Amino acid sequence: MMTPVYLNPPPSPFSHVEQANDQEQRLKLFISSSYTNQAAASSCSSLISSFPTFFDSFEDQRAGSSSTTTTTTTLGHDQSLLYHHKADKHIRDCGTRTYDQASKSSSLVQPHVVDVIGNKDHRLMSAYADHEREINGRGGEEEGKSNNNIRPRAVKWMSSKMGLMQEMTNPDLAPAGTTGNHIPAAAEIAEHKFRVFQYQENSDETSFSRNNNKTTPAVRVCSDCNTNTTPLWRSGPRGPKSLCNACGIRQRKARKAMAEAAAAAANGFVVGATDTSSAKGKVANKEKKPRGSHSKNKSKLIVTDTPSVSPNNKINSNNNKICFKGLGFQRVFPQDVAEAAILLMELSSLQKSHYTLLTSSFSASMERARRLANRAFVKRLVSEAKQFRQNESSVLSSSTSPVLYAPSRYVSSLSPCSFTRSNPRSDSLPSRNASHNAGFQTRSISVDALKSSDTFPRRHNSATPEEQIKMAELCGFDGLDSLIDATVPKSIRLESMKFPKFDEGLTESQMLEHMKNLASKNQIFKSFIGMGYYNTHVPPVILRNIMENPAWYTQYTPYQAEISQGRLESLLNFQTLITDLTGLPMSNASLLDEGTAAAEAMAMCNNIQKGKKKTFVIANNCHPQTIDICKTRADGFDLKVVSADLKDVDYSSGDVCGVLVQYPGTEGEVLDYGEFIKNAHANGVKVVMATDLLALTVLKPPGEFGADIVVGSAQRFGVPMGYGGPHAAFLATSQEYKRMMPGRIIGVSVDSSGKPALRMAMQTREQHIRRDKATSNICTAQALLANMAAMYAVYHGPEGLKTISQRVHGLAGAFAVGLKKLGTVEVQSLPFFDTVKVKVADAHAISDAANKLGLNLRLVDSSTITVSFDETTTLEDVDKLFKAFALGKPVPFTAASLAPEVQPAIPSGLTRESTFLTHPIFNSYHTEHELLRYIHKLQSKDLSLCHSMIPLGSCTMKLNATTEMMPVTWPSFTDIHPFAPTEQAEGYQEMFRDLGDLLCTITGFDSFSLQPNAGAAGEYAGLMARGDRHRNVCIIPVSAHGTNPASAAMCGMKIVTIGTDAKGNINIEELKKAAEANKDNLSAFMVTYPSTHGVYEEGIDEICKIIHDNGGQVYMDGANMNAQVGLTSPGWIGADVCHLNLHKTFCIPHGGGGPGMGPIGVKKHLAPFLPSHPVDLAHKL
């Protein structure tokens, strides 16, 4: 059974809520009967949507079953209603004083039918008249007048109801001698009044419909008080209403009072009523009032800190005025709920026995009940939404009013108003006189109230100050500060932290403006540089629904397959894409970048050869950054890297474990590697081929040449350049070497019921299990970007990808034909796919001419230029290139005119013959809506931060705020080539400097490198930042994360493991013995702080001293940096080097397994050993 929200209000201080429990239970039973046969589709169904369900259910019952009501009972009830109608008419015409006499006369004969409802109504009617007389009598006594001069109150239904409400609110005001046996509950009396009113309304409508041709108009009756003797209320744009003037004015006052109460609730005040009709007030207001003023005997609502209390300790009241007395602060407005409940219960009884009598007005009655109940529900929502902000401590200390609401982090808490007024509209009216502002309370405006409200912590901190205090109290502390004091050792606490820039912080809007300013400093030139980075069109459906979708970028690594089936399927699509295009059967689900993938392949070759061969050859047609990364990584394996021309490679020494070639080459050449690979295999050498996925749609795949390992980047499959990353790399190989592959692999398995399911496969290769024996230290890779690349392939399909490739190749061919026509340059004669190599007399002059046209070219040397084309290149861009190469001379042709002369530049032996991407996934979703639905289908199978917190890993311990994510996809940041001239990326350079300075302040280090693109890469770079090559011992506690020993092993270090004590802390005595035993070769000690079980170890300063005294360096893993920021820092503790996981401590999204970033900070004595880059951005590329 589903219960409407408004049926379960929070506890109320009003006593009548408890008194109405019976009616509330009856209403619940009535509502539940219409929900029993439904599945309760939503736990938050509104009252409006509930009633149509009731109507349908009622019609079904009426149509499907016979009536159980007897004729006698129906007749009895009809007569009873007729009697009550006459009684009510008599009361309206003659007053309540003649009621007893009239009830005994023949004019009001009671029906002689045994009917429970009729008898009950009679008792209610009599009790109601007695109750009215007692109310009027009490009112007369309070006014100091005779009861004979009081007009009968029976015609003032609303006034009597408000009197009942006040009695229920203040039991002390009830007449003496009354008990529950003499006066029925308010709900019963109102129930009776509705019955009489409803019958009369039905009779009036029937009478009017029968006599609509007569000149005598129907009598209009007020829908609230039933009077027909006063003019009707005609206010409002929709014409005459069904209220009399008195009720209309009263309701208008009520609405104003509610608005004032809601405004006061937003600031945490209590609304009280003050009567301005005292003698003193009248004397003060004797002067002539402006026309239209209605201040006489007017009750004003003002905002006070405490309710108004009379000398008798009773809250002031006036039965003839609307005075909320704090009613506006209830979470549910009881008068509406009670009235709606009465209506619903009455209609419930009518539907069982008297439906035929009220058919004509039943719908109108239900509509009224629905409006009343729904109004109560809406008021509750409005009341709960009005949150107040905690005032200054001085104001709180002086306030004596109870706290009725607590601030909620789910509802915006705006700054409190600087002043409040009784009239909600008075702030927009000119000031009239002092008396007009007599009821106002004002206070001075604080400086904080004038500051911008879109601050980052207020919107994004998950715990409010009140919740923080409660959590601290649960731990036995009186606040967060005392908890921190007891947790973080005093010896490592920071006094304060001050940033050289942005110390006061920026609001979210200011931060966006700052990023826009940085973006404007970047210059977007059309890039023809190539070298593994190309412009690409990111399909908007992928950009919006994956890259910018928190359901995809906040996911955690899919260790829990049961909540990761969507992204696992997408990553499996990525692996299928890679294996189809490369021609090899196995692929992983992304690596960090192409250079890192090549270095991982080199390590595989070394492992395949079991470390017996110590030379690795790299062809000089590989990208320069790839060559440099491999050389750096080779040091850890004690490998010798030789860079040579392909024709000069010599295997005669027998010491070569592998060779790396580029296909197509970095300068564009497409070579046939068939014979080269056969020769390598004949000498026991493994071949690694770095390739381009887009080129493989038209070129012969590496697997068909016989390559053992294929690596590359999927960047040009719909992933922006982003000034260098992040991009998803890949590694494919044969089944024979699958156990030696790095990175995560997605496999098809079965679930507990035997159905096909996906999961991460062969995890025993990975560092979190094998530690120092792992195939690689990489864990977080580039899952988010791999998903984008996979969706790009799904969106375009095999034919779409081939079309893009052929167009790119055609544009390169047109450019080559045009250069030959110019006759001033020499075009390479080797086959090419998208990159044309040109020999020129003055490469710098042509490059400068291209820059003036907004184009960037790659300068290989002073006489060599390469020009790389991509899917964003247009015919107009090619014409600009012709103009740059002509150096001012006229160009007698256009690119379009050269199209008929273009011939394929790829020989038939190198053209792809095999099919690819034949799976239905890549042939089904080629329109935006089809792909959109597929993306959301996968998304619905996953758990992300959109749904809840994720219970695994410190990687989720940060916020991916929308403000932080927005600039990531701005073209001024995404469309810059990483090797563009530095002056074109001044915005990026300023951002790097600011970030480096901030990180140095936060960590206490002297220098930072932002180059590592993951924590694993940062660990490696940090461990290698040491000049003493003979020091190769690394001490690691058994509690360390698996990447620590894996990274140390990749650096070629000898790992010494130490244990922990009974509490899981590092065993200092054992550490001291290990350090002293290896003091001549001790390189580093790796520690995570706080520890992996979340404890700030008291002896951390002693641990650092032990390592330093024995010649080692302290390497701190920054995985738990969240627990240090602002409290302490690695540099302050004593660490020499530390990497930060920016996808853990700061905003970078985890993306289901990447991207990540792992910048490293070092003390000044290690700064010279930080990583650099081989590419000279001052024009030599």
PDB file of N, CA and C in Angstrom, residues 766-792:
ATOM      1  N   GLU A 766      47.604  -8.283 -12.436  1.00  0.00           N
ATOM      2  CA  GLU A 766      47.661  -6.872 -12.073  1.00  0.00           C
ATOM      3  C   GLU A 766      48.335  -6.630 -10.734  1.00  0.00           C
ATOM      4  N   GLN A 767      48.735  -5.377 -10.546  1.00  0.00           N
ATOM      5  CA  GLN A 767      49.547  -4.998  -9.396  1.00  0.00           C
ATOM      6  C   GLN A 767      48.818  -5.136  -8.063  1.00  0.00           C
ATOM      7  N   HIS A 768      47.490  -4.988  -8.057  1.00  0.00           N
ATOM      8  CA  HIS A 768      46.812  -5.058  -6.763  1.00  0.00           C
ATOM      9  C   HIS A 768      46.778  -6.482  -6.225  1.00  0.00           C
ATOM     10  N   ILE A 769      47.194  -7.452  -7.043  1.00  0.00           N
ATOM     11  CA  ILE A 769      47.268  -8.849  -6.592  1.00  0.00           C
ATOM     12  C   ILE A 769      48.721  -9.321  -6.559  1.00  0.00           C
ATOM     13  N   ARG A 770      49.447  -9.113  -7.656  1.00  0.00           N
ATOM     14  CA  ARG A 770      50.804  -9.660  -7.743  1.00  0.00           C
ATOM     15  C   ARG A 770      51.868  -8.718  -7.198  1.00  0.00           C
ATOM     16  N   ARG A 771      51.503  -7.466  -6.943  1.00  0.00           N
ATOM     17  CA  ARG A 771      52.408  -6.486  -6.345  1.00  0.00           C
ATOM     18  C   ARG A 771      53.703  -6.369  -7.160  1.00  0.00           C
ATOM     19  N   ASP A 772      54.865  -6.694  -6.578  1.00  0.00           N
ATOM     20  CA  ASP A 772      56.121  -6.507  -7.303  1.00  0.00           C
ATOM     21  C   ASP A 772      56.304  -7.509  -8.438  1.00  0.00           C
ATOM     22  N   LYS A 773      55.468  -8.552  -8.505  1.00  0.00           N
ATOM     23  CA  LYS A 773      55.558  -9.520  -9.585  1.00  0.00           C
ATOM     24  C   LYS A 773      54.583  -9.201 -10.721  1.00  0.00           C
ATOM     25  N   ALA A 774      53.902  -8.076 -10.646  1.00  0.00           N
ATOM     26  CA  ALA A 774      52.898  -7.721 -11.641  1.00  0.00           C
ATOM     27  C   ALA A 774      53.553  -7.403 -12.980  1.00  0.00           C
ATOM     28  N   THR A 775      52.767  -7.560 -14.063  1.00  0.00           N
ATOM     29  CA  THR A 775      53.284  -7.254 -15.396  1.00  0.00           C
ATOM     30  C   THR A 775      53.466  -5.761 -15.594  1.00  0.00           C
ATOM     31  N   SER A 776      52.759  -4.939 -14.811  1.00  0.00           N
ATOM     32  CA  SER A 776      52.844  -3.496 -14.955  1.00  0.00           C
ATOM     33  C   SER A 776      52.346  -2.849 -13.675  1.00  0.00           C
ATOM     34  N   ASN A 777      52.692  -1.593 -13.482  1.00  0.00           N
ATOM     35  CA  ASN A 777      52.170  -0.858 -12.321  1.00  0.00           C
ATOM     36  C   ASN A 777      50.909  -0.078 -12.669  1.00  0.00           C
ATOM     37  N   ILE A 778      50.446  -0.156 -13.891  1.00  0.00           N
ATOM     38  CA  ILE A 778      49.296   0.639 -14.320  1.00  0.00           C
ATOM     39  C   ILE A 778      48.007   0.021 -13.797  1.00  0.00           C
ATOM     40  N   CYS A 779      47.191   0.852 -13.178  1.00  0.00           N
ATOM     41  CA  CYS A 779      45.838   0.437 -12.787  1.00  0.00           C
ATOM     42  C   CYS A 779      44.837   1.368 -13.463  1.00  0.00           C
ATOM     43  N   THR A 780      44.742   2.610 -12.989  1.00  0.00           N
ATOM     44  CA  THR A 780      43.887   3.584 -13.662  1.00  0.00           C
ATOM     45  C   THR A 780      44.478   3.923 -15.023  1.00  0.00           C
ATOM     46  N   ALA A 781      43.657   3.809 -16.060  1.00  0.00           N
ATOM     47  CA  ALA A 781      44.129   4.115 -17.408  1.00  0.00           C
ATOM     48  C   ALA A 781      43.271   5.227 -17.999  1.00  0.00           C
ATOM     49  N   GLN A 782      42.588   4.974 -19.106  1.00  0.00           N
ATOM     50  CA  GLN A 782      41.799   6.005 -19.774  1.00  0.00           C
ATOM     51  C   GLN A 782      40.443   5.440 -20.184  1.00  0.00           C
ATOM     52  N   ALA A 783      39.702   4.898 -19.235  1.00  0.00           N
ATOM     53  CA  ALA A 783      38.447   4.211 -19.555  1.00  0.00           C
ATOM     54  C   ALA A 783      37.425   5.154 -20.182  1.00  0.00           C
ATOM     55  N   LEU A 784      37.301   6.373 -19.652  1.00  0.00           N
ATOM     56  CA  LEU A 784      36.307   7.305 -20.183  1.00  0.00           C
ATOM     57  C   LEU A 784      36.589   7.612 -21.644  1.00  0.00           C
ATOM     58  N   LEU A 785      37.857   7.824 -21.987  1.00  0.00           N
ATOM     59  CA  LEU A 785      38.207   8.137 -23.366  1.00  0.00           C
ATOM     60  C   LEU A 785      38.099   6.916 -24.260  1.00  0.00           C
ATOM     61  N   ALA A 786      38.346   5.732 -23.698  1.00  0.00           N
ATOM     62  CA  ALA A 786      38.136   4.502 -24.457  1.00  0.00           C
ATOM     63  C   ALA A 786      36.664   4.329 -24.791  1.00  0.00           C
ATOM     64  N   ASN A 787      35.786   4.680 -23.848  1.00  0.00           N
ATOM     65  CA  ASN A 787      34.354   4.613 -24.129  1.00  0.00           C
ATOM     66  C   ASN A 787      33.960   5.579 -25.238  1.00  0.00           C
ATOM     67  N   MET A 788      34.547   6.762 -25.240  1.00  0.00           N
ATOM     68  CA  MET A 788      34.256   7.728 -26.307  1.00  0.00           C
ATOM     69  C   MET A 788      34.698   7.196 -27.662  1.00  0.00           C
ATOM     70  N   ALA A 789      35.893   6.627 -27.711  1.00  0.00           N
ATOM     71  CA  ALA A 789      36.397   6.079 -28.975  1.00  0.00           C
ATOM     72  C   ALA A 789      35.533   4.921 -29.451  1.00  0.00           C
ATOM     73  N   ALA A 790      35.106   4.069 -28.507  1.00  0.00           N
ATOM     74  CA  ALA A 790      34.257   2.944 -28.885  1.00  0.00           C
ATOM     75  C   ALA A 790      32.928   3.438 -29.449  1.00  0.00           C
ATOM     76  N   MET A 791      32.324   4.439 -28.797  1.00  0.00           N
ATOM     77  CA  MET A 791      31.058   4.979 -29.282  1.00  0.00           C
ATOM     78  C   MET A 791      31.231   5.682 -30.626  1.00  0.00           C
ATOM     79  N   TYR A 792      32.395   6.270 -30.865  1.00  0.00           N
ATOM     80  CA  TYR A 792      32.681   6.875 -32.160  1.00  0.00           C
ATOM     81  C   TYR A 792      32.637   5.817 -33.256  1.00  0.00           C
TER      82      TYR A 792
END
